[in-house]
PDB file of C-alpha atoms and ligand atoms in Angstrom:
ATOM      1  CA  MET D   1      60.075 102.589  89.500  1.00  0.00           C
ATOM      2  CA  VAL D   2      60.529 102.755  93.192  1.00  0.00           C
ATOM      3  CA  PRO D   3      57.094 102.836  94.969  1.00  0.00           C
ATOM      4  CA  GLU D   4      56.808 105.993  97.077  1.00  0.00           C
ATOM      5  CA  ARG D   5      55.533 105.623 100.596  1.00  0.00           C
ATOM      6  CA  VAL D   6      52.136 107.254 101.283  1.00  0.00           C
ATOM      7  CA  GLU D   7      51.413 108.659 104.670  1.00  0.00           C
ATOM      8  CA  LEU D   8      48.787 106.473 106.363  1.00  0.00           C
ATOM      9  CA  PRO D   9      46.267 109.342 106.911  1.00  0.00           C
ATOM     10  CA  LYS D  10      46.337 109.869 103.202  1.00  0.00           C
ATOM     11  CA  ALA D  11      46.089 106.191 102.229  1.00  0.00           C
ATOM     12  CA  TYR D  12      42.319 106.453 101.821  1.00  0.00           C
ATOM     13  CA  ARG D  13      42.939 108.852  98.868  1.00  0.00           C
ATOM     14  CA  LEU D  14      44.407 105.985  96.850  1.00  0.00           C
ATOM     15  CA  ILE D  15      40.956 104.383  96.518  1.00  0.00           C
ATOM     16  CA  ASN D  16      38.875 107.455  97.080  1.00  0.00           C
ATOM     17  CA  HIS D  17      37.868 108.315  93.528  1.00  0.00           C
ATOM     18  CA  GLY D  18      34.760 106.203  93.137  1.00  0.00           C
ATOM     19  CA  PRO D  19      31.887 108.623  92.508  1.00  0.00           C
ATOM     20  CA  THR D  20      31.377 111.163  95.247  1.00  0.00           C
ATOM     21  CA  VAL D  21      27.737 111.277  96.046  1.00  0.00           C
ATOM     22  CA  MET D  22      25.247 113.581  97.616  1.00  0.00           C
ATOM     23  CA  VAL D  23      23.218 112.010 100.460  1.00  0.00           C
ATOM     24  CA  SER D  24      19.747 113.506 100.764  1.00  0.00           C
ATOM     25  CA  SER D  25      17.350 112.872 103.590  1.00  0.00           C
ATOM     26  CA  ALA D  26      14.087 114.171 105.095  1.00  0.00           C
ATOM     27  CA  HIS D  27      12.203 113.862 108.362  1.00  0.00           C
ATOM     28  CA  GLY D  28       9.630 115.792 110.344  1.00  0.00           C
ATOM     29  CA  GLY D  29       9.188 118.551 107.709  1.00  0.00           C
ATOM     30  CA  ARG D  30      12.988 119.043 107.283  1.00  0.00           C
ATOM     31  CA  ARG D  31      15.003 117.950 104.236  1.00  0.00           C
ATOM     32  CA  ASN D  32      18.716 118.094 103.648  1.00  0.00           C
ATOM     33  CA  VAL D  33      21.553 117.102 101.331  1.00  0.00           C
ATOM     34  CA  MET D  34      25.294 116.678 102.066  1.00  0.00           C
ATOM     35  CA  SER D  35      28.265 115.322 100.130  1.00  0.00           C
ATOM     36  CA  ALA D  36      29.845 112.001 100.905  1.00  0.00           C
ATOM     37  CA  ALA D  37      33.003 110.653  99.121  1.00  0.00           C
ATOM     38  CA  TRP D  38      33.088 107.638 101.442  1.00  0.00           C
ATOM     39  CA  ASN D  39      30.462 105.389  99.908  1.00  0.00           C
ATOM     40  CA  MET D  40      30.526 102.060  98.110  1.00  0.00           C
ATOM     41  CA  ALA D  41      28.349  99.268  96.765  1.00  0.00           C
ATOM     42  CA  LEU D  42      28.018  96.348  99.108  1.00  0.00           C
ATOM     43  CA  ASP D  43      25.873  93.746  97.470  1.00  0.00           C
ATOM     44  CA  PHE D  44      23.891  92.816  94.232  1.00  0.00           C
ATOM     45  CA  THR D  45      20.697  91.200  95.545  1.00  0.00           C
ATOM     46  CA  PRO D  46      19.138  92.653  97.542  1.00  0.00           C
ATOM     47  CA  ALA D  47      21.146  95.669  96.381  1.00  0.00           C
ATOM     48  CA  LYS D  48      22.999  97.324  99.194  1.00  0.00           C
ATOM     49  CA  VAL D  49      25.328 100.284  99.649  1.00  0.00           C
ATOM     50  CA  CYS D  50      27.228 101.788 102.494  1.00  0.00           C
ATOM     51  CA  VAL D  51      28.092 105.364 103.278  1.00  0.00           C
ATOM     52  CA  VAL D  52      29.869 107.205 106.085  1.00  0.00           C
ATOM     53  CA  ILE D  53      27.622 109.815 107.742  1.00  0.00           C
ATOM     54  CA  ASP D  54      29.415 111.621 110.499  1.00  0.00           C
ATOM     55  CA  LYS D  55      27.834 112.267 113.911  1.00  0.00           C
ATOM     56  CA  ALA D  56      28.323 115.953 113.569  1.00  0.00           C
ATOM     57  CA  THR D  57      26.194 116.190 110.442  1.00  0.00           C
ATOM     58  CA  PHE D  58      22.558 117.308 110.377  1.00  0.00           C
ATOM     59  CA  THR D  59      21.973 114.457 107.861  1.00  0.00           C
ATOM     60  CA  ARG D  60      22.800 111.931 110.571  1.00  0.00           C
ATOM     61  CA  GLY D  61      19.815 112.782 112.728  1.00  0.00           C
ATOM     62  CA  LEU D  62      17.361 112.806 109.704  1.00  0.00           C
ATOM     63  CA  VAL D  63      18.609 109.439 108.526  1.00  0.00           C
ATOM     64  CA  GLU D  64      18.381 107.876 112.001  1.00  0.00           C
ATOM     65  CA  ALA D  65      14.908 109.352 112.577  1.00  0.00           C
ATOM     66  CA  SER D  66      13.543 108.341 109.125  1.00  0.00           C
ATOM     67  CA  GLY D  67      15.349 105.166 108.545  1.00  0.00           C
ATOM     68  CA  GLU D  68      16.032 106.111 104.865  1.00  0.00           C
ATOM     69  CA  PHE D  69      18.320 108.132 102.659  1.00  0.00           C
ATOM     70  CA  MET D  70      18.985 108.726  99.014  1.00  0.00           C
ATOM     71  CA  LEU D  71      22.372 108.668  97.244  1.00  0.00           C
ATOM     72  CA  GLN D  72      22.657 110.950  94.265  1.00  0.00           C
ATOM     73  CA  VAL D  73      25.422 110.731  91.770  1.00  0.00           C
ATOM     74  CA  PRO D  74      26.280 114.241  90.789  1.00  0.00           C
ATOM     75  CA  ALA D  75      27.225 115.365  87.244  1.00  0.00           C
ATOM     76  CA  ARG D  76      30.435 117.254  86.478  1.00  0.00           C
ATOM     77  CA  GLY D  77      28.405 120.474  86.368  1.00  0.00           C
ATOM     78  CA  GLN D  78      27.356 120.006  89.958  1.00  0.00           C
ATOM     79  CA  ALA D  79      30.894 120.092  91.365  1.00  0.00           C
ATOM     80  CA  ALA D  80      30.413 123.554  92.990  1.00  0.00           C
ATOM     81  CA  LEU D  81      27.181 122.255  94.490  1.00  0.00           C
ATOM     82  CA  VAL D  82      28.928 119.152  95.855  1.00  0.00           C
ATOM     83  CA  LEU D  83      31.369 121.464  97.587  1.00  0.00           C
ATOM     84  CA  ALA D  84      28.715 123.879  98.811  1.00  0.00           C
ATOM     85  CA  VAL D  85      26.439 121.257 100.357  1.00  0.00           C
ATOM     86  CA  GLY D  86      29.517 119.561 101.874  1.00  0.00           C
ATOM     87  CA  GLN D  87      30.828 122.692 103.508  1.00  0.00           C
ATOM     88  CA  ARG D  88      27.779 123.970 105.416  1.00  0.00           C
ATOM     89  CA  SER D  89      25.167 122.382 107.531  1.00  0.00           C
ATOM     90  CA  GLY D  90      21.499 122.085 107.051  1.00  0.00           C
ATOM     91  CA  ARG D  91      21.169 123.079 110.666  1.00  0.00           C
ATOM     92  CA  ASP D  92      21.992 126.606 109.521  1.00  0.00           C
ATOM     93  CA  GLY D  93      19.139 126.680 106.919  1.00  0.00           C
ATOM     94  CA  ASP D  94      17.435 124.671 104.280  1.00  0.00           C
ATOM     95  CA  LYS D  95      20.092 124.133 101.577  1.00  0.00           C
ATOM     96  CA  PHE D  96      17.372 123.429  99.019  1.00  0.00           C
ATOM     97  CA  ALA D  97      15.767 126.842  99.552  1.00  0.00           C
ATOM     98  CA  ASP D  98      18.971 128.778 100.107  1.00  0.00           C
ATOM     99  CA  ALA D  99      20.615 127.540  96.928  1.00  0.00           C
ATOM    100  CA  ALA D 100      17.262 127.533  95.041  1.00  0.00           C
ATOM    101  CA  LEU D 101      17.888 123.844  94.199  1.00  0.00           C
ATOM    102  CA  ARG D 102      15.462 122.293  91.676  1.00  0.00           C
ATOM    103  CA  THR D 103      14.089 119.003  92.531  1.00  0.00           C
ATOM    104  CA  LEU D 104      12.381 116.359  90.449  1.00  0.00           C
ATOM    105  CA  ASP D 105       8.676 115.818  90.583  1.00  0.00           C
ATOM    106  CA  PRO D 106       8.273 112.694  92.911  1.00  0.00           C
ATOM    107  CA  GLU D 107       5.529 111.463  90.474  1.00  0.00           C
ATOM    108  CA  LEU D 108       8.165 111.237  87.713  1.00  0.00           C
ATOM    109  CA  LEU D 109      10.204 108.909  90.051  1.00  0.00           C
ATOM    110  CA  ALA D 110       7.114 106.754  90.865  1.00  0.00           C
ATOM    111  CA  GLY D 111       6.440 106.426  87.053  1.00  0.00           C
ATOM    112  CA  ALA D 112       5.018 103.178  85.676  1.00  0.00           C
ATOM    113  CA  ALA D 113       6.673 101.091  88.287  1.00  0.00           C
ATOM    114  CA  GLY D 114       4.671 102.770  91.151  1.00  0.00           C
ATOM    115  CA  THR D 115       5.791 104.480  94.211  1.00  0.00           C
ATOM    116  CA  PRO D 116       8.829 102.988  95.771  1.00  0.00           C
ATOM    117  CA  PRO D 117       8.757 101.994  99.499  1.00  0.00           C
ATOM    118  CA  VAL D 118      10.271 105.250 100.825  1.00  0.00           C
ATOM    119  CA  SER D 119       8.592 108.411 101.957  1.00  0.00           C
ATOM    120  CA  HIS D 120       7.273 111.040  99.565  1.00  0.00           C
ATOM    121  CA  ALA D 121       9.451 113.496 101.480  1.00  0.00           C
ATOM    122  CA  LEU D 122      12.577 111.563 100.556  1.00  0.00           C
ATOM    123  CA  LEU D 123      11.597 111.316  96.909  1.00  0.00           C
ATOM    124  CA  SER D 124      11.150 115.084  97.019  1.00  0.00           C
ATOM    125  CA  THR D 125      14.877 115.531  97.676  1.00  0.00           C
ATOM    126  CA  ALA D 126      15.965 114.127  94.325  1.00  0.00           C
ATOM    127  CA  LEU D 127      17.812 116.964  92.648  1.00  0.00           C
ATOM    128  CA  GLU D 128      17.418 117.891  89.018  1.00  0.00           C
ATOM    129  CA  GLY D 129      20.732 117.397  87.125  1.00  0.00           C
ATOM    130  CA  SER D 130      21.983 114.477  89.114  1.00  0.00           C
ATOM    131  CA  LEU D 131      23.095 111.431  87.025  1.00  0.00           C
ATOM    132  CA  ALA D 132      21.550 108.789  89.232  1.00  0.00           C
ATOM    133  CA  TRP D 133      19.415 108.439  92.369  1.00  0.00           C
ATOM    134  CA  LEU D 134      19.408 105.446  94.766  1.00  0.00           C
ATOM    135  CA  ALA D 135      16.585 105.437  97.350  1.00  0.00           C
ATOM    136  CA  CYS D 136      17.739 103.392 100.341  1.00  0.00           C
ATOM    137  CA  ARG D 137      16.195 102.001 103.485  1.00  0.00           C
ATOM    138  CA  SER D 138      18.744 102.099 106.250  1.00  0.00           C
ATOM    139  CA  ILE D 139      19.493  98.576 107.670  1.00  0.00           C
ATOM    140  CA  PRO D 140      20.018  99.334 111.411  1.00  0.00           C
ATOM    141  CA  GLU D 141      23.576  98.316 112.478  1.00  0.00           C
ATOM    142  CA  PRO D 142      23.946 100.279 115.747  1.00  0.00           C
ATOM    143  CA  HIS D 143      27.475  99.173 116.391  1.00  0.00           C
ATOM    144  CA  ASN D 144      28.759 100.179 112.921  1.00  0.00           C
ATOM    145  CA  GLN D 145      26.893 103.427 113.059  1.00  0.00           C
ATOM    146  CA  GLN D 146      28.154 104.453 116.480  1.00  0.00           C
ATOM    147  CA  ALA D 147      31.724 103.166 116.119  1.00  0.00           C
ATOM    148  CA  TYR D 148      32.406 103.963 112.469  1.00  0.00           C
ATOM    149  CA  ASP D 149      29.548 106.321 111.323  1.00  0.00           C
ATOM    150  CA  LEU D 150      28.954 103.648 108.742  1.00  0.00           C
ATOM    151  CA  PHE D 151      25.445 103.277 107.363  1.00  0.00           C
ATOM    152  CA  ILE D 152      24.302 100.391 105.294  1.00  0.00           C
ATOM    153  CA  GLY D 153      21.295 100.829 103.035  1.00  0.00           C
ATOM    154  CA  GLU D 154      19.158  98.474 101.005  1.00  0.00           C
ATOM    155  CA  VAL D 155      18.508 100.173  97.650  1.00  0.00           C
ATOM    156  CA  VAL D 156      14.766  99.819  97.205  1.00  0.00           C
ATOM    157  CA  ALA D 157      14.586 101.913  93.994  1.00  0.00           C
ATOM    158  CA  ALA D 158      17.108 103.497  91.633  1.00  0.00           C
ATOM    159  CA  TRP D 159      16.965 105.738  88.629  1.00  0.00           C
ATOM    160  CA  ALA D 160      19.514 107.106  86.128  1.00  0.00           C
ATOM    161  CA  ASP D 161      19.600 109.777  83.518  1.00  0.00           C
ATOM    162  CA  PRO D 162      19.537 107.628  80.373  1.00  0.00           C
ATOM    163  CA  GLN D 163      22.087 109.961  78.681  1.00  0.00           C
ATOM    164  CA  ALA D 164      24.504 108.968  81.448  1.00  0.00           C
ATOM    165  CA  PHE D 165      23.644 105.315  82.239  1.00  0.00           C
ATOM    166  CA  SER D 166      21.601 102.901  80.030  1.00  0.00           C
ATOM    167  CA  ASN D 167      21.371  99.176  79.522  1.00  0.00           C
ATOM    168  CA  GLY D 168      23.143  98.628  82.781  1.00  0.00           C
ATOM    169  CA  HIS D 169      26.254 100.591  81.900  1.00  0.00           C
ATOM    170  CA  TRP D 170      27.649 104.087  82.330  1.00  0.00           C
ATOM    171  CA  ARG D 171      27.845 105.679  78.971  1.00  0.00           C
ATOM    172  CA  ALA D 172      31.325 106.855  78.393  1.00  0.00           C
ATOM    173  CA  ASP D 173      30.373 109.344  75.739  1.00  0.00           C
ATOM    174  CA  ALA D 174      28.398 111.771  77.816  1.00  0.00           C
ATOM    175  CA  LYS D 175      27.935 113.375  81.219  1.00  0.00           C
ATOM    176  CA  PRO D 176      31.023 112.431  83.359  1.00  0.00           C
ATOM    177  CA  SER D 177      30.688 111.822  87.058  1.00  0.00           C
ATOM    178  CA  LEU D 178      32.763 113.306  89.802  1.00  0.00           C
ATOM    179  CA  HIS D 179      35.440 111.713  91.833  1.00  0.00           C
ATOM    180  CA  TYR D 180      36.827 113.616  94.842  1.00  0.00           C
ATOM    181  CA  ILE D 181      40.468 113.932  95.715  1.00  0.00           C
ATOM    182  CA  ALA D 182      40.679 116.496  98.538  1.00  0.00           C
ATOM    183  CA  GLY D 183      40.741 120.218  99.026  1.00  0.00           C
ATOM    184  CA  GLY D 184      38.176 121.017  96.316  1.00  0.00           C
ATOM    185  CA  ALA D 185      40.073 118.841  93.656  1.00  0.00           C
ATOM    186  CA  PHE D 186      38.143 116.355  91.629  1.00  0.00           C
ATOM    187  CA  PHE D 187      38.644 113.975  88.693  1.00  0.00           C
ATOM    188  CA  GLU D 188      35.848 113.501  86.172  1.00  0.00           C
ATOM    189  CA  THR D 189      35.474 110.140  84.464  1.00  0.00           C
ATOM    190  CA  GLY D 190      37.493 109.790  81.273  1.00  0.00           C
ATOM    191  CA  ALA D 191      37.546 107.539  78.201  1.00  0.00           C
ATOM    192  CA  ALA D 192      36.013 104.099  78.639  1.00  0.00           C
ATOM    193  CA  PHE D 193      37.502 100.970  77.190  1.00  0.00           C
ATOM    194  CA  GLU D 194      36.585  97.313  77.070  1.00  0.00           C
ATOM    195  CA  ILE D 195      38.569  94.122  77.087  1.00  0.00           C
ATOM    196  CA  LYS D 196      36.683  91.358  75.316  1.00  0.00           C
TER     197      LYS D 196
HETATM  198  C1  LIG E 201      33.555 116.305  98.545  1.00  0.00           C
HETATM  199  C2  LIG E 201      33.088 116.090  99.942  1.00  0.00           C
HETATM  200  C3  LIG E 201      32.994 114.820 100.481  1.00  0.00           C
HETATM  201  C4  LIG E 201      32.547 114.563 101.749  1.00  0.00           C
HETATM  202  N1  LIG E 201      32.482 113.184 102.205  1.00  0.00           N
HETATM  203  C5  LIG E 201      31.899 112.969 103.417  1.00  0.00           C
HETATM  204  C6  LIG E 201      31.682 111.659 103.808  1.00  0.00           C
HETATM  205  O1  LIG E 201      31.936 110.657 103.061  1.00  0.00           O
HETATM  206  N2  LIG E 201      31.134 111.471 105.023  1.00  0.00           N
HETATM  207  C7  LIG E 201      30.770 112.495 105.861  1.00  0.00           C
HETATM  208  O2  LIG E 201      30.224 112.293 107.020  1.00  0.00           O
HETATM  209  N3  LIG E 201      30.993 113.759 105.476  1.00  0.00           N
HETATM  210  C8  LIG E 201      31.587 114.030 104.274  1.00  0.00           C
HETATM  211  N4  LIG E 201      31.716 115.337 103.890  1.00  0.00           N
HETATM  212  C9  LIG E 201      31.383 116.441 104.733  1.00  0.00           C
HETATM  213  C10 LIG E 201      29.866 116.698 104.816  1.00  0.00           C
HETATM  214  O3  LIG E 201      29.279 116.781 103.488  1.00  0.00           O
HETATM  215  C11 LIG E 201      29.622 117.988 105.546  1.00  0.00           C
HETATM  216  O4  LIG E 201      29.963 117.804 106.950  1.00  0.00           O
HETATM  217  C12 LIG E 201      28.300 118.596 105.423  1.00  0.00           C
HETATM  218  O5  LIG E 201      28.360 119.973 105.758  1.00  0.00           O
HETATM  219  C13 LIG E 201      27.197 117.951 106.336  1.00  0.00           C
HETATM  220  O6  LIG E 201      26.030 118.628 106.155  1.00  0.00           O
HETATM  221  P1  LIG E 201      24.812 118.542 107.068  1.00  0.00           P
HETATM  222  O7  LIG E 201      25.272 118.976 108.417  1.00  0.00           O
HETATM  223  O8  LIG E 201      23.824 119.463 106.484  1.00  0.00           O
HETATM  224  O9  LIG E 201      24.318 117.108 107.069  1.00  0.00           O
HETATM  225  C14 LIG E 201      32.196 115.643 102.622  1.00  0.00           C
HETATM  226  C15 LIG E 201      32.354 116.924 102.083  1.00  0.00           C
HETATM  227  C16 LIG E 201      32.779 117.137 100.798  1.00  0.00           C
HETATM  228  C17 LIG E 201      32.936 118.550 100.305  1.00  0.00           C
END
């Protein structure tokens, strides 16, 4: 095998197939959701994640103003939604209303553990049908945000559909997640295996 050179602008695609997420946000009576393939885990404790939120997005202003965002891991069946919310802006209308998106009851998320330290408005952006939801408080890093559109969040509460993720593991047998390539092409997660 002779390794084939990859053009540098496409190099990111080599490591791009972690789960594509939807980033939801809310502030001042507005709520929104966009897609973000550029996201990753950053730390265990306190749990942190990072995500790229471009300056041109409507999400950006909502996140900066509210200091919080939610990452949602979409299911295979939400692929069309991922493209839809990633191809139009919440500036042009409420995506939740326009696409008749169904959201979870925030009381369900509060559950026995009590209301997490994020706004009720943010909790109200959790979409039904997602596989997992990570409520994050943005950790202000003005240089990273300005120079790289990079937002770091402390995960202050997280939930998962137990048919997709339980006992700390993604279940391989059900509900695959989505991994974005480019141009509307995705992978879904495949067979799991373990090395003991
Ligand atoms: C699959 C997919 C992945 C995307 N990944 C990102 C990303 O990581 N960061 C980003 O800023 N925009 C990303 N985008 C583009 C935003 O989702 C898009 O600009 C969206 O329309 C912004 O919505 P808003 O203006 O309502 O916030 C992605 C779009 C798609 C379809």
